[in-house]
Amino acid sequence: MNERSTDHTTITIERHFKAPLPRVFNAWAIPEQKQRWFACSGDWTQLDFQLDFRTGGSESNRTASTNGVVHAYQARYVDVVPNERFIYAFDMMLDDIRISVSLATVSFEPEPGGTKMTFVEQVVFLDGYGDNGSRLMGTEIGFDNLRLFVEADDTRAN
């Protein structure tokens, strides 16, 4: 029998983007846009991606790392207020092993020259999974990709 355990932590990341708030929000909300930036490794293989960004909607993303491990993300959107905030619950799996369950809140505020985004994730790592900071690192990489995406071209339509 495997030993069961829980390890709770909270991750808070604040980012400032030189892009209008609707562009930053839409990068999360529009499937074609989110799929372009929502990855922490460009050499992984996309297996499946679906996004229904609305209160009660869901998202799934499955990728395979270069060593063949399948990383699966499954989310449910609990609350969506356009251009202000959204809250979602999600779990992460490596192959068939659930490694974590999280509740995340992403809020947006306009500021001079752009948008302030605040991300707060309350995560529980399961059954001895040793994260060692990789969730924070992967999330930071994703937000670096988000920055590149939303700041790429001010004339691009949302």
CSV table of C-alpha atoms in Angstrom, one decimal:
chain,number,residue,atom,x,y,z
A,1,MET,CA,0.0,0.0,0.0
A,2,ASN,CA,1.3,3.5,-0.9
A,3,GLU,CA,1.6,6.0,1.9
A,4,ARG,CA,-0.8,8.8,1.5
A,5,SER,CA,0.2,12.4,2.3
A,6,THR,CA,-0.7,16.0,1.6
A,7,ASP,CA,1.7,19.0,1.4
A,8,HIS,CA,0.0,22.4,1.1
A,9,THR,CA,1.6,25.6,-0.3
A,10,THR,CA,0.5,28.9,-1.8
A,11,ILE,CA,2.1,30.4,-4.9
A,12,THR,CA,1.6,34.1,-5.5
A,13,ILE,CA,2.9,35.8,-8.7
A,14,GLU,CA,2.4,39.4,-9.7
A,15,ARG,CA,3.2,40.4,-13.3
A,16,HIS,CA,3.0,43.7,-15.1
A,17,PHE,CA,2.4,43.6,-18.9
A,18,LYS,CA,2.8,46.4,-21.5
A,19,ALA,CA,-0.4,45.4,-23.1
A,20,PRO,CA,-4.1,46.5,-22.7
A,21,LEU,CA,-6.1,44.5,-20.1
A,22,PRO,CA,-8.5,43.0,-22.7
A,23,ARG,CA,-5.5,41.5,-24.6
A,24,VAL,CA,-4.1,39.9,-21.4
A,25,PHE,CA,-7.5,38.6,-20.3
A,26,ASN,CA,-8.3,37.2,-23.8
A,27,ALA,CA,-4.9,35.4,-23.9
A,28,TRP,CA,-6.4,33.2,-21.2
A,29,ALA,CA,-9.9,33.1,-22.5
A,30,ILE,CA,-9.6,32.4,-26.3
A,31,PRO,CA,-8.5,28.8,-27.0
A,32,GLU,CA,-6.3,29.6,-30.0
A,33,GLN,CA,-4.5,32.3,-28.0
A,34,LYS,CA,-4.0,30.3,-24.8
A,35,GLN,CA,-2.7,27.3,-26.7
A,36,ARG,CA,0.1,29.4,-28.1
A,37,TRP,CA,1.6,30.4,-24.8
A,38,PHE,CA,0.4,27.9,-22.2
A,39,ALA,CA,3.4,25.5,-22.1
A,40,CYS,CA,6.5,25.4,-20.0
A,41,SER,CA,8.5,23.5,-22.6
A,42,GLY,CA,8.5,24.1,-26.4
A,43,ASP,CA,9.9,20.7,-27.2
A,44,TRP,CA,7.0,18.7,-25.6
A,45,THR,CA,4.4,17.1,-27.9
A,46,GLN,CA,0.8,18.4,-27.6
A,47,LEU,CA,-1.6,15.5,-27.3
A,48,ASP,CA,-4.9,17.2,-26.5
A,49,PHE,CA,-6.1,20.7,-25.7
A,50,GLN,CA,-9.7,21.9,-25.1
A,51,LEU,CA,-10.9,25.2,-23.5
A,52,ASP,CA,-14.5,26.3,-22.6
A,53,PHE,CA,-13.7,29.5,-20.7
A,54,ARG,CA,-16.9,30.4,-18.8
A,55,THR,CA,-18.3,29.9,-15.4
A,56,GLY,CA,-19.0,26.2,-15.2
A,57,GLY,CA,-16.7,25.5,-18.2
A,58,SER,CA,-13.6,23.3,-18.3
A,59,GLU,CA,-10.2,23.0,-19.8
A,60,SER,CA,-7.9,20.0,-20.5
A,61,ASN,CA,-4.4,19.9,-21.7
A,62,ARG,CA,-2.2,16.8,-22.2
A,63,THR,CA,1.4,16.9,-23.4
A,64,ALA,CA,4.2,14.4,-23.5
A,65,SER,CA,7.6,15.4,-22.3
A,66,THR,CA,10.7,14.4,-24.3
A,67,ASN,CA,11.1,11.3,-22.1
A,68,GLY,CA,7.5,10.2,-22.9
A,69,VAL,CA,5.9,11.2,-19.6
A,70,VAL,CA,2.3,12.4,-20.1
A,71,HIS,CA,1.5,15.6,-18.2
A,72,ALA,CA,-2.2,16.1,-17.9
A,73,TYR,CA,-4.0,19.2,-16.6
A,74,GLN,CA,-7.8,19.2,-16.0
A,75,ALA,CA,-9.6,22.4,-14.9
A,76,ARG,CA,-13.1,23.6,-14.0
A,77,TYR,CA,-13.9,27.3,-14.1
A,78,VAL,CA,-15.7,28.3,-10.9
A,79,ASP,CA,-16.1,32.0,-11.5
A,80,VAL,CA,-15.4,34.2,-14.6
A,81,VAL,CA,-15.8,38.0,-14.5
A,82,PRO,CA,-14.6,39.3,-17.9
A,83,ASN,CA,-11.6,41.6,-17.7
A,84,GLU,CA,-11.5,41.4,-13.9
A,85,ARG,CA,-10.9,37.9,-12.6
A,86,PHE,CA,-11.4,34.2,-12.9
A,87,ILE,CA,-11.2,31.3,-10.4
A,88,TYR,CA,-10.6,27.7,-11.4
A,89,ALA,CA,-9.9,24.4,-9.7
A,90,PHE,CA,-7.5,22.0,-11.4
A,91,ASP,CA,-5.5,18.8,-11.0
A,92,MET,CA,-2.2,17.7,-12.5
A,93,MET,CA,-1.3,14.2,-13.4
A,94,LEU,CA,2.0,12.5,-14.5
A,95,ASP,CA,1.0,9.5,-16.6
A,96,ASP,CA,-1.8,8.0,-14.4
A,97,ILE,CA,-0.6,9.4,-11.0
A,98,ARG,CA,-2.4,12.5,-9.6
A,99,ILE,CA,0.3,14.7,-8.2
A,100,SER,CA,-1.6,17.8,-7.1
A,101,VAL,CA,-5.0,19.5,-6.8
A,102,SER,CA,-5.2,23.3,-6.8
A,103,LEU,CA,-7.5,26.3,-6.5
A,104,ALA,CA,-6.3,29.4,-8.5
A,105,THR,CA,-7.4,33.0,-8.7
A,106,VAL,CA,-6.2,35.3,-11.5
A,107,SER,CA,-7.1,39.0,-11.2
A,108,PHE,CA,-6.4,41.9,-13.5
A,109,GLU,CA,-6.2,45.6,-13.0
A,110,PRO,CA,-5.5,48.3,-15.6
A,111,GLU,CA,-2.4,50.4,-14.9
A,112,PRO,CA,-0.6,53.2,-16.8
A,113,GLY,CA,0.9,51.6,-19.9
A,114,GLY,CA,-0.6,48.2,-19.4
A,115,THR,CA,-2.1,45.6,-17.1
A,116,LYS,CA,-1.3,44.2,-13.6
A,117,MET,CA,-2.1,40.5,-13.3
A,118,THR,CA,-2.0,38.7,-9.9
A,119,PHE,CA,-2.0,34.9,-9.8
A,120,VAL,CA,-2.6,33.0,-6.5
A,121,GLU,CA,-2.6,29.2,-6.5
A,122,GLN,CA,-3.4,27.2,-3.4
A,123,VAL,CA,-2.0,23.8,-4.1
A,124,VAL,CA,-1.9,20.5,-2.3
A,125,PHE,CA,0.8,18.0,-3.5
A,126,LEU,CA,-0.2,14.5,-3.0
A,127,ASP,CA,1.3,11.2,-1.7
A,128,GLY,CA,4.9,12.2,-1.4
A,129,TYR,CA,5.2,14.0,-4.7
A,130,GLY,CA,8.4,16.1,-4.2
A,131,ASP,CA,7.7,19.3,-6.2
A,132,ASN,CA,11.0,21.0,-5.2
A,133,GLY,CA,9.9,24.3,-6.7
A,134,SER,CA,9.0,22.9,-10.2
A,135,ARG,CA,5.4,24.2,-10.1
A,136,LEU,CA,6.6,27.7,-9.4
A,137,MET,CA,9.3,27.5,-12.0
A,138,GLY,CA,6.9,26.1,-14.7
A,139,THR,CA,4.3,28.8,-13.9
A,140,GLU,CA,6.9,31.5,-14.2
A,141,ILE,CA,8.0,30.1,-17.5
A,142,GLY,CA,4.4,30.1,-18.7
A,143,PHE,CA,4.0,33.7,-17.7
A,144,ASP,CA,7.2,34.6,-19.5
A,145,ASN,CA,5.5,33.1,-22.6
A,146,LEU,CA,2.4,35.0,-21.9
A,147,ARG,CA,4.4,38.2,-21.8
A,148,LEU,CA,6.0,37.5,-25.1
A,149,PHE,CA,2.6,36.7,-26.6
A,150,VAL,CA,0.6,39.8,-25.3
A,151,GLU,CA,3.5,42.3,-25.8
A,152,ALA,CA,4.4,41.0,-29.3
A,153,ASP,CA,2.4,43.4,-31.5
A,154,ASP,CA,0.2,46.3,-30.3
A,155,THR,CA,-1.7,46.4,-33.5
A,156,ARG,CA,-2.9,42.8,-33.4
A,157,ALA,CA,-6.6,42.3,-32.9
A,158,ASN,CA,-7.7,40.6,-29.7
